[in-house]
CSV table of C-alpha atoms and ligand atoms in Angstrom, one decimal:
chain,number,residue,atom,x,y,z
A,665,MET,CA,0.0,0.0,0.0
A,666,SER,CA,1.4,3.4,-0.9
A,667,ILE,CA,1.4,6.4,1.5
A,668,ARG,CA,-1.1,8.1,-1.0
A,669,ASP,CA,-3.7,5.4,0.0
A,670,SER,CA,-3.5,6.6,3.6
A,671,ILE,CA,-4.3,10.2,3.0
A,672,ARG,CA,-7.7,11.9,3.0
A,673,VAL,CA,-7.7,15.5,1.7
A,674,CYS,CA,-10.5,17.4,3.4
A,675,ARG,CA,-12.0,20.7,2.3
A,676,ASP,CA,-11.0,22.6,5.4
A,677,TYR,CA,-10.0,22.3,9.1
A,678,ASN,CA,-13.5,21.6,10.3
A,679,GLU,CA,-14.0,18.7,7.8
A,680,MET,CA,-10.5,17.4,8.7
A,681,SER,CA,-11.4,17.5,12.4
A,682,ARG,CA,-14.7,15.7,11.9
A,683,MET,CA,-13.3,12.9,9.7
A,684,ALA,CA,-10.4,12.3,12.1
A,685,ALA,CA,-12.7,12.4,15.1
A,686,GLU,CA,-14.8,9.6,13.5
A,687,VAL,CA,-11.7,7.3,13.6
A,688,PHE,CA,-11.3,8.0,17.3
A,689,ALA,CA,-15.0,7.6,18.0
A,690,ASP,CA,-15.0,4.2,16.3
A,691,TYR,CA,-12.0,3.2,18.2
A,692,ILE,CA,-13.5,4.2,21.6
A,693,LYS,CA,-16.8,2.4,20.7
A,694,ASN,CA,-15.0,-0.8,19.7
A,695,ASN,CA,-12.4,-0.6,22.5
A,696,PRO,CA,-14.1,0.6,25.7
A,697,HIS,CA,-10.9,-0.1,27.6
A,698,GLY,CA,-8.7,1.3,24.8
A,699,ILE,CA,-5.4,3.1,25.2
A,700,LEU,CA,-5.2,6.5,23.4
A,701,GLY,CA,-2.0,8.4,22.6
A,702,LEU,CA,-2.9,12.1,22.5
A,703,ALA,CA,-1.4,15.3,21.1
A,704,THR,CA,-1.8,19.0,21.9
A,705,GLY,CA,-1.5,22.1,19.7
A,706,SER,CA,-3.9,23.8,17.3
A,707,SER,CA,-4.1,20.8,14.9
A,708,PRO,CA,-6.2,18.5,17.2
A,709,GLU,CA,-8.4,21.2,18.9
A,710,GLY,CA,-11.2,20.7,16.5
A,711,LEU,CA,-11.0,16.9,16.8
A,712,TYR,CA,-11.3,17.2,20.6
A,713,ALA,CA,-14.3,19.5,20.2
A,714,CYS,CA,-16.0,16.8,18.0
A,715,LEU,CA,-15.4,14.1,20.5
A,716,VAL,CA,-16.9,16.3,23.3
A,717,GLU,CA,-19.9,16.9,21.1
A,718,LYS,CA,-20.3,13.2,20.5
A,719,TYR,CA,-20.0,12.6,24.3
A,720,ASN,CA,-22.7,15.2,25.0
A,721,LYS,CA,-25.0,13.4,22.5
A,722,GLY,CA,-24.5,10.2,24.5
A,723,GLU,CA,-22.6,8.5,21.7
A,724,LEU,CA,-19.3,8.0,23.5
A,725,ASP,CA,-18.3,6.6,26.9
A,726,PHE,CA,-14.7,7.4,28.1
A,727,SER,CA,-15.1,5.7,31.5
A,728,GLY,CA,-12.8,2.8,30.6
A,729,ILE,CA,-10.3,4.7,28.4
A,730,THR,CA,-6.7,5.3,29.4
A,731,SER,CA,-4.6,8.0,27.6
A,732,PHE,CA,-1.0,8.9,27.4
A,733,ASN,CA,0.1,12.3,26.0
A,734,LEU,CA,3.0,12.6,23.7
A,735,ASP,CA,4.8,15.4,25.3
A,736,GLU,CA,5.0,18.2,27.8
A,737,TYR,CA,7.2,21.3,28.2
A,738,TYR,CA,10.0,21.0,30.8
A,739,PRO,CA,10.0,22.6,33.2
A,740,ILE,CA,6.4,23.6,33.6
A,741,GLU,CA,3.8,23.4,36.4
A,742,PRO,CA,0.6,21.4,35.4
A,743,ASP,CA,-1.6,24.3,36.4
A,744,ASN,CA,0.3,26.8,34.1
A,745,ASP,CA,-2.2,27.6,31.3
A,746,GLN,CA,0.5,26.9,28.7
A,747,SER,CA,1.2,23.3,30.0
A,748,TYR,CA,-0.1,20.4,28.0
A,749,ARG,CA,-1.8,19.0,31.1
A,750,TYR,CA,-3.8,22.2,31.2
A,751,PHE,CA,-4.5,22.0,27.5
A,752,MET,CA,-5.8,18.4,27.8
A,753,ASN,CA,-8.0,19.2,30.8
A,754,HIS,CA,-9.4,22.3,29.1
A,755,HIS,CA,-10.1,20.7,25.6
A,756,LEU,CA,-11.1,17.2,26.5
A,757,PHE,CA,-10.7,15.7,30.0
A,758,ASP,CA,-12.9,18.2,31.9
A,759,HIS,CA,-15.7,17.7,29.4
A,760,VAL,CA,-16.0,13.9,29.2
A,761,ASN,CA,-16.4,11.0,31.7
A,762,ILE,CA,-12.7,9.9,31.5
A,763,ASN,CA,-11.2,9.0,34.8
A,764,LYS,CA,-8.5,11.6,35.2
A,765,GLY,CA,-6.4,9.1,37.2
A,766,ASN,CA,-6.1,7.2,33.9
A,767,THR,CA,-4.9,10.2,31.9
A,768,PHE,CA,-1.1,10.5,31.8
A,769,VAL,CA,0.8,13.5,30.6
A,770,PRO,CA,4.6,13.7,31.0
A,771,ASP,CA,5.5,15.4,34.2
A,772,GLY,CA,6.9,18.9,33.6
A,773,THR,CA,8.0,19.1,37.2
A,774,ALA,CA,9.9,15.7,37.4
A,775,ALA,CA,13.0,16.1,39.6
A,776,ASP,CA,14.7,13.3,37.7
A,777,PRO,CA,13.4,13.5,34.1
A,778,ASP,CA,15.4,10.5,33.0
A,779,ALA,CA,13.9,8.3,35.7
A,780,PHE,CA,10.5,9.7,34.9
A,781,CYS,CA,10.9,8.9,31.1
A,782,ARG,CA,11.9,5.3,31.9
A,783,ALA,CA,8.9,5.0,34.2
A,784,TYR,CA,6.6,6.5,31.5
A,785,ASP,CA,7.7,3.9,28.9
A,786,GLU,CA,7.0,1.1,31.5
A,787,GLN,CA,3.6,2.5,32.2
A,788,ILE,CA,2.7,2.5,28.5
A,789,LYS,CA,4.0,-1.1,28.2
A,790,ALA,CA,2.1,-2.2,31.4
A,791,ALA,CA,-1.1,-0.7,30.0
A,792,GLY,CA,-0.8,-2.9,26.9
A,793,GLY,CA,0.6,-0.3,24.5
A,794,ILE,CA,-1.1,2.5,22.6
A,795,GLY,CA,-4.1,1.4,20.5
A,796,LEU,CA,-4.6,4.7,18.6
A,797,GLN,CA,-2.1,7.5,18.5
A,798,LEU,CA,-3.0,11.1,17.5
A,799,LEU,CA,-0.3,13.3,16.0
A,800,GLY,CA,0.2,16.7,14.6
A,801,VAL,CA,3.4,17.7,12.7
A,802,GLY,CA,5.6,20.7,13.2
A,803,GLN,CA,6.6,23.0,10.3
A,804,ASN,CA,10.1,21.4,10.6
A,805,GLY,CA,8.6,17.9,10.4
A,806,HIS,CA,8.8,17.1,14.1
A,807,ILE,CA,6.4,14.6,15.6
A,808,GLY,CA,5.8,14.8,19.3
A,809,PHE,CA,8.9,16.9,20.1
A,810,ASN,CA,11.2,14.6,18.2
A,811,GLU,CA,13.1,17.4,16.5
A,812,PRO,CA,15.1,16.9,13.3
A,813,ALA,CA,18.4,15.1,14.2
A,814,ASP,CA,21.0,12.7,12.7
A,815,GLU,CA,19.4,10.0,14.7
A,816,LEU,CA,16.0,9.8,16.5
A,817,ILE,CA,15.7,8.5,20.1
A,818,GLY,CA,13.4,5.5,20.6
A,819,GLY,CA,11.9,5.9,24.0
A,820,THR,CA,10.5,8.8,26.1
A,821,HIS,CA,13.2,11.4,26.7
A,822,LEU,CA,14.1,14.9,27.6
A,823,THR,CA,14.8,17.0,24.6
A,824,GLU,CA,15.9,20.5,23.7
A,825,LEU,CA,13.5,22.4,21.5
A,826,THR,CA,14.8,23.9,18.2
A,827,GLU,CA,14.7,27.7,17.6
A,828,SER,CA,12.1,27.1,14.9
A,829,THR,CA,9.8,25.2,17.3
A,830,ILE,CA,10.3,27.9,20.0
A,831,LYS,CA,9.4,30.5,17.4
A,832,ALA,CA,6.3,28.6,16.1
A,833,ASN,CA,5.0,28.0,19.7
A,834,SER,CA,5.7,31.5,20.9
A,835,ARG,CA,2.3,32.4,19.5
A,836,PHE,CA,0.8,30.8,22.6
A,837,PHE,CA,3.1,32.7,25.0
A,838,ALA,CA,3.6,36.4,25.9
A,839,SER,CA,7.0,36.3,24.0
A,840,ALA,CA,9.5,33.7,22.6
A,841,ASP,CA,11.5,34.2,25.8
A,842,ASP,CA,8.7,32.7,27.8
A,843,VAL,CA,8.7,29.4,25.8
A,844,PRO,CA,10.4,26.6,27.8
A,845,ARG,CA,13.6,25.4,26.1
A,846,HIS,CA,13.1,21.8,26.8
A,847,ALA,CA,10.3,19.2,26.7
A,848,ILE,CA,9.7,15.6,27.7
A,849,THR,CA,8.5,13.6,24.6
A,850,MET,CA,7.7,10.1,23.7
A,851,GLY,CA,10.3,8.8,21.2
A,852,ILE,CA,10.0,7.5,17.7
A,853,ASP,CA,9.7,3.8,18.9
A,854,ASN,CA,6.8,4.7,21.2
A,855,ILE,CA,5.0,6.3,18.2
A,856,MET,CA,5.8,3.6,15.8
A,857,SER,CA,4.6,0.9,18.2
A,858,ALA,CA,1.1,2.3,18.3
A,859,ALA,CA,-1.4,-0.1,16.6
A,860,GLY,CA,-2.8,2.8,14.7
A,861,VAL,CA,-1.7,6.4,14.0
A,862,VAL,CA,-3.8,9.3,13.0
A,863,LEU,CA,-2.0,12.4,11.7
A,864,VAL,CA,-3.8,15.7,11.3
A,865,VAL,CA,-2.2,18.4,9.1
A,866,SER,CA,-3.8,21.8,8.5
A,867,GLY,CA,-2.7,25.0,6.9
A,868,LYS,CA,-0.3,26.2,4.2
A,869,ASN,CA,2.6,26.4,6.6
A,870,LYS,CA,2.5,22.6,7.0
A,871,HIS,CA,2.6,22.0,3.2
A,872,GLY,CA,6.4,21.3,3.2
A,873,ALA,CA,6.2,18.7,6.0
A,874,LEU,CA,3.2,17.0,4.4
A,875,MET,CA,4.9,16.8,1.0
A,876,ALA,CA,8.0,15.4,2.7
A,877,LEU,CA,5.9,12.6,4.2
A,878,LEU,CA,4.4,11.9,0.8
A,879,ASP,CA,7.4,12.2,-1.5
A,880,ALA,CA,10.8,12.6,0.2
A,881,PRO,CA,13.0,9.7,1.3
A,882,GLU,CA,12.8,8.6,4.9
A,883,ASP,CA,15.1,11.0,6.8
A,884,PRO,CA,15.5,11.7,10.6
A,885,HIS,CA,16.1,15.3,9.7
A,886,VAL,CA,12.4,15.4,8.8
A,887,PRO,CA,11.0,13.0,11.5
A,888,VAL,CA,7.5,12.8,10.0
A,889,THR,CA,8.9,10.9,7.0
A,890,LEU,CA,9.5,7.9,9.3
A,891,LEU,CA,5.8,7.4,9.6
A,892,ARG,CA,5.7,6.1,6.1
A,893,ARG,CA,6.9,2.7,7.5
A,894,HIS,CA,3.8,2.5,9.8
A,895,LYS,CA,1.4,-0.3,8.8
A,896,ASN,CA,-1.7,1.5,10.0
A,897,LEU,CA,-1.3,5.2,9.3
A,898,MET,CA,-4.2,7.5,8.5
A,899,VAL,CA,-3.5,11.0,7.4
A,900,PHE,CA,-6.2,13.7,7.4
A,901,CYS,CA,-5.2,17.0,5.9
A,902,ASP,CA,-7.0,20.1,4.6
A,903,GLU,CA,-6.6,21.5,1.1
A,904,ASP,CA,-4.4,24.3,2.3
A,905,ALA,CA,-1.8,21.8,3.6
A,906,TYR,CA,-2.1,19.6,0.5
A,907,ASN,CA,-2.0,22.3,-2.1
A,908,GLY,CA,0.2,24.8,-0.3
B,1111,LIG,C1,2.0,18.5,20.5
B,1111,LIG,C2,3.0,17.9,19.6
B,1111,LIG,C3,3.6,18.7,18.5
B,1111,LIG,C4,2.5,19.4,17.6
B,1111,LIG,C5,3.2,20.2,16.5
B,1111,LIG,C6,2.2,20.9,15.7
B,1111,LIG,O1,1.6,17.6,21.5
B,1111,LIG,O2,3.4,16.8,19.8
B,1111,LIG,O3,4.4,17.8,17.7
B,1111,LIG,O4,1.7,18.4,17.1
B,1111,LIG,O5,4.1,21.1,17.0
B,1111,LIG,O6,1.6,21.9,16.5
B,1111,LIG,P1,0.3,22.7,16.0
B,1111,LIG,O7,-0.8,21.7,15.8
B,1111,LIG,O8,0.0,23.7,17.1
B,1111,LIG,O9,0.6,23.3,14.7
């Protein structure tokens, strides 16, 4: 199967969000004790809104679901409104009947981040592995916070954000100086081990990253290209991302 068979080009952000949310809704219905891998950022906001809408209509039950988030800034307090824990509570967890004790987001306050990362990988393994992983992609091709590098790290790890990511994410902060310089992120093996992967890509500024996934050789300097090897990858993009 070619990567082109995995991609669904949607009219706009809203259609992309609805279509990708259907995949998550089906997964949750078919796997009431399923394990979700979740992402933050502007790409999945619409998808989470669709899931909340479905929950409010009585179509979804999150009570048995467990989730592991891809990443979190480091250091950051969970109640900081820029933290990914805050984002997840605000966009999804506070609005559905998920047991918050079963929602895991890397700990931006961990005193020993390396020990935390090893424990996070163990927790994912002990839960049975990720059933369906949601991803966005950075303009530089990062997935999670696996930034372009000569070699990508397999497991969860502490990483330094690139200047381009700090600049892109500064739109959420008062200034670029306020963006944390580090993050804890799942590694490439964590992502590739998920049984299914849903990538959502929206906007003209993601065109380059999307085209690299479709056409460029696999290259750790454009981490998203490694997804091409995944056996169950679904890509939902909008026309802006596809056509540039
Ligand atoms: C967020 C994450 C990042 C984002 C990427 C795109 O949890 O892992 O890789 O998916 O930076 O961010 P947005 O969607 O804000 O353009």
